[in-house]
CSV table of C-alpha atoms in Angstrom, one decimal:
chain,number,residue,atom,x,y,z
A,193,MET,CA,-26.8,31.2,11.5
A,194,THR,CA,-30.1,30.2,13.1
A,195,GLY,CA,-33.2,32.3,13.7
A,196,ARG,CA,-33.6,33.2,17.3
A,197,HIS,CA,-36.3,34.7,19.5
A,198,ALA,CA,-35.3,36.2,22.8
A,199,ALA,CA,-37.4,37.4,25.6
A,200,ASN,CA,-34.8,39.5,27.3
A,201,ILE,CA,-34.9,39.6,31.1
A,202,PRO,CA,-34.5,43.0,32.8
A,203,GLY,CA,-30.9,44.0,32.9
A,204,GLY,CA,-29.9,41.1,30.6
A,205,PRO,CA,-27.5,41.7,27.7
A,206,LEU,CA,-28.9,42.3,24.3
A,207,PRO,CA,-27.2,40.5,21.4
A,208,ALA,CA,-25.1,42.5,19.0
A,209,PRO,CA,-27.2,43.4,15.9
A,210,ASP,CA,-24.3,42.6,13.5
A,211,LEU,CA,-24.5,38.9,14.3
A,212,PHE,CA,-27.7,38.5,12.2
A,213,ALA,CA,-28.7,39.7,8.7
A,214,HIS,CA,-32.1,40.8,10.0
A,215,THR,CA,-32.3,42.2,13.5
A,216,TYR,CA,-35.5,43.4,15.2
A,217,ARG,CA,-36.7,44.8,18.6
A,218,LEU,CA,-40.3,44.4,19.6
A,219,TYR,CA,-41.3,46.8,22.3
A,220,VAL,CA,-44.4,45.6,24.2
A,221,SER,CA,-46.4,46.2,27.4
A,222,MET,CA,-46.5,42.7,28.9
A,223,ALA,CA,-50.0,43.4,30.4
A,224,SER,CA,-51.6,44.0,27.1
A,225,PRO,CA,-53.4,41.3,25.0
A,226,ILE,CA,-52.5,43.2,21.9
A,227,SER,CA,-48.8,42.9,22.8
A,228,LEU,CA,-49.2,39.1,23.1
A,229,LEU,CA,-50.7,39.0,19.6
A,230,ALA,CA,-47.9,41.2,18.3
A,231,ILE,CA,-45.3,38.8,19.7
A,232,ALA,CA,-46.9,35.8,18.0
A,233,ASN,CA,-47.4,37.7,14.7
A,234,ALA,CA,-43.8,39.0,14.7
A,235,ARG,CA,-42.3,35.6,15.4
A,236,ARG,CA,-44.4,34.0,12.6
A,237,VAL,CA,-43.7,36.6,10.0
A,238,LEU,CA,-40.0,36.7,10.7
A,239,GLN,CA,-39.6,33.0,10.6
A,240,GLU,CA,-41.5,32.7,7.3
A,241,ALA,CA,-39.6,35.6,5.7
A,242,TYR,CA,-36.1,35.1,7.1
A,243,PRO,CA,-35.7,31.5,8.4
A,244,GLY,CA,-32.3,31.1,10.1
A,245,THR,CA,-31.1,34.7,9.5
A,246,HIS,CA,-33.0,36.9,12.0
A,247,HIS,CA,-33.0,37.9,15.6
A,248,LEU,CA,-36.1,39.2,17.5
A,249,ALA,CA,-35.6,40.7,20.9
A,250,VAL,CA,-38.9,41.1,22.8
A,251,LEU,CA,-38.6,44.0,25.3
A,252,ASN,CA,-41.0,45.0,28.0
A,253,ILE,CA,-41.0,48.8,27.9
A,254,ALA,CA,-41.4,49.0,31.7
A,255,ASP,CA,-38.1,47.1,32.0
A,256,HIS,CA,-36.2,48.9,29.3
A,257,VAL,CA,-37.3,52.5,29.6
A,258,ASP,CA,-33.9,54.0,28.7
A,259,LEU,CA,-33.5,51.9,25.6
A,260,ALA,CA,-37.1,52.6,24.5
A,261,ARG,CA,-36.4,56.3,25.0
A,262,SER,CA,-33.2,56.1,22.9
A,263,ASP,CA,-35.1,54.3,20.2
A,264,GLN,CA,-37.8,57.0,20.4
A,265,ILE,CA,-40.6,54.5,21.0
A,266,ILE,CA,-43.9,56.3,21.5
A,267,ALA,CA,-46.5,53.5,21.2
A,268,SER,CA,-46.8,49.9,22.2
A,269,PRO,CA,-46.4,47.4,20.6
A,270,THR,CA,-43.7,48.7,18.2
A,271,LEU,CA,-41.5,46.5,16.0
A,272,LEU,CA,-38.2,48.2,15.1
A,273,ARG,CA,-36.1,46.9,12.3
A,274,LEU,CA,-32.5,47.6,13.2
A,275,THR,CA,-30.8,45.8,10.3
A,276,PRO,CA,-30.7,46.0,7.4
A,277,LEU,CA,-30.8,49.7,7.1
A,278,PRO,CA,-32.8,51.9,6.8
A,279,GLN,CA,-34.5,51.4,10.2
A,280,ARG,CA,-38.3,50.9,10.0
A,281,ARG,CA,-41.1,50.9,12.5
A,282,PHE,CA,-44.2,48.9,12.6
A,283,ILE,CA,-46.8,49.9,15.2
A,284,GLY,CA,-49.7,47.7,16.3
A,285,ASN,CA,-50.4,44.0,16.6
A,286,LEU,CA,-48.7,43.3,13.2
A,287,SER,CA,-51.7,41.3,11.9
A,288,ASP,CA,-51.5,43.1,8.6
A,289,LEU,CA,-48.0,42.1,7.8
């Protein structure tokens, strides 16, 4: 498997989490400079830690309100680890990871 980063377009399909050993969703507000830093930091950290075995979906909260609500996202940016379990949340620009 190869590591992938995805900037999902509104209404576009999200990949199945079971295709990758490490699956993450990064919820951001695209208008925020902190979100841009979080995207860069998440990509860097995941590529260093899990090269070839991770998937990062970058989601704009404004475009994915229902999914953010179901994932109980209350702050932006938030990195949500879906797999492996247990789920974990990392809030902020991720510079301390």
